[in-house]
Amino acid sequence: MANKYSKSNNSSKAAENKTMQEYEERRKRLNTGARVMALVLVAAMVVFYVISAGMSFWN
């Protein structure tokens, strides 16, 4: 049984370009998600730091 990586499967350039475009779109979406998650993490750390500092000054 041949898969898409076997030598007997002659794929056209259009199919290869389509696959590359899909890969690039998935990568861009993943990068965007990673940036959003990083910003959420930084915001949570800042909020935690401010609350901790406020509580220590309050005591």
Short mmCIF file of C-alpha atoms in Angstrom, two decimals:
data_model
loop_
_atom_site.label_atom_id
_atom_site.label_comp_id
_atom_site.label_asym_id
_atom_site.label_seq_id
_atom_site.Cartn_x
_atom_site.Cartn_y
_atom_site.Cartn_z
CA MET A 1 0.00 0.00 0.00
CA ALA A 2 1.48 3.30 -1.10
CA ASN A 3 1.35 6.41 0.99
CA LYS A 4 1.85 10.02 -0.05
CA TYR A 5 5.61 9.81 0.59
CA SER A 6 6.29 6.80 -1.61
CA LYS A 7 8.15 7.22 -4.90
CA SER A 8 5.30 5.67 -6.88
CA ASN A 9 3.00 8.54 -5.95
CA ASN A 10 3.62 11.36 -8.45
CA SER A 11 2.13 14.47 -6.89
CA SER A 12 1.73 17.64 -8.89
CA LYS A 13 3.22 21.00 -7.98
CA ALA A 14 -0.27 22.36 -7.27
CA ALA A 15 -0.89 19.72 -4.62
CA GLU A 16 2.51 20.41 -3.07
CA ASN A 17 1.84 24.16 -3.02
CA LYS A 18 -1.57 23.57 -1.45
CA THR A 19 -0.01 21.42 1.25
CA MET A 20 2.64 24.07 1.90
CA GLN A 21 -0.02 26.79 2.16
CA GLU A 22 -2.01 24.70 4.64
CA TYR A 23 1.15 24.15 6.68
CA GLU A 24 1.95 27.87 6.71
CA GLU A 25 -1.61 28.75 7.75
CA ARG A 26 -1.50 26.23 10.62
CA ARG A 27 1.87 27.58 11.72
CA LYS A 28 0.63 31.18 11.71
CA ARG A 29 -2.42 30.19 13.75
CA LEU A 30 -0.22 28.33 16.22
CA ASN A 31 2.13 31.31 16.55
CA THR A 32 -0.82 33.61 17.18
CA GLY A 33 -2.17 31.26 19.84
CA ALA A 34 1.22 31.04 21.50
CA ARG A 35 1.53 34.83 21.62
CA VAL A 36 -1.93 35.17 23.16
CA MET A 37 -1.14 32.55 25.78
CA ALA A 38 2.18 34.25 26.59
CA LEU A 39 0.47 37.62 27.02
CA VAL A 40 -2.17 36.07 29.29
CA LEU A 41 0.56 34.46 31.37
CA VAL A 42 2.48 37.74 31.69
CA ALA A 43 -0.70 39.60 32.65
CA ALA A 44 -1.51 36.98 35.31
CA MET A 45 2.02 37.26 36.71
CA VAL A 46 1.78 41.05 36.89
CA VAL A 47 -1.61 40.89 38.61
CA PHE A 48 -0.31 38.33 41.11
CA TYR A 49 2.77 40.48 41.80
CA VAL A 50 0.69 43.62 42.36
CA ILE A 51 -1.71 41.79 44.69
CA SER A 52 1.17 40.22 46.62
CA ALA A 53 2.98 43.55 46.97
CA GLY A 54 -0.21 45.27 48.05
CA MET A 55 -0.92 42.67 50.71
CA SER A 56 2.64 42.84 52.05
CA PHE A 57 2.49 46.65 52.29
CA TRP A 58 -0.94 46.48 53.89
CA ASN A 59 0.33 44.30 56.77
#
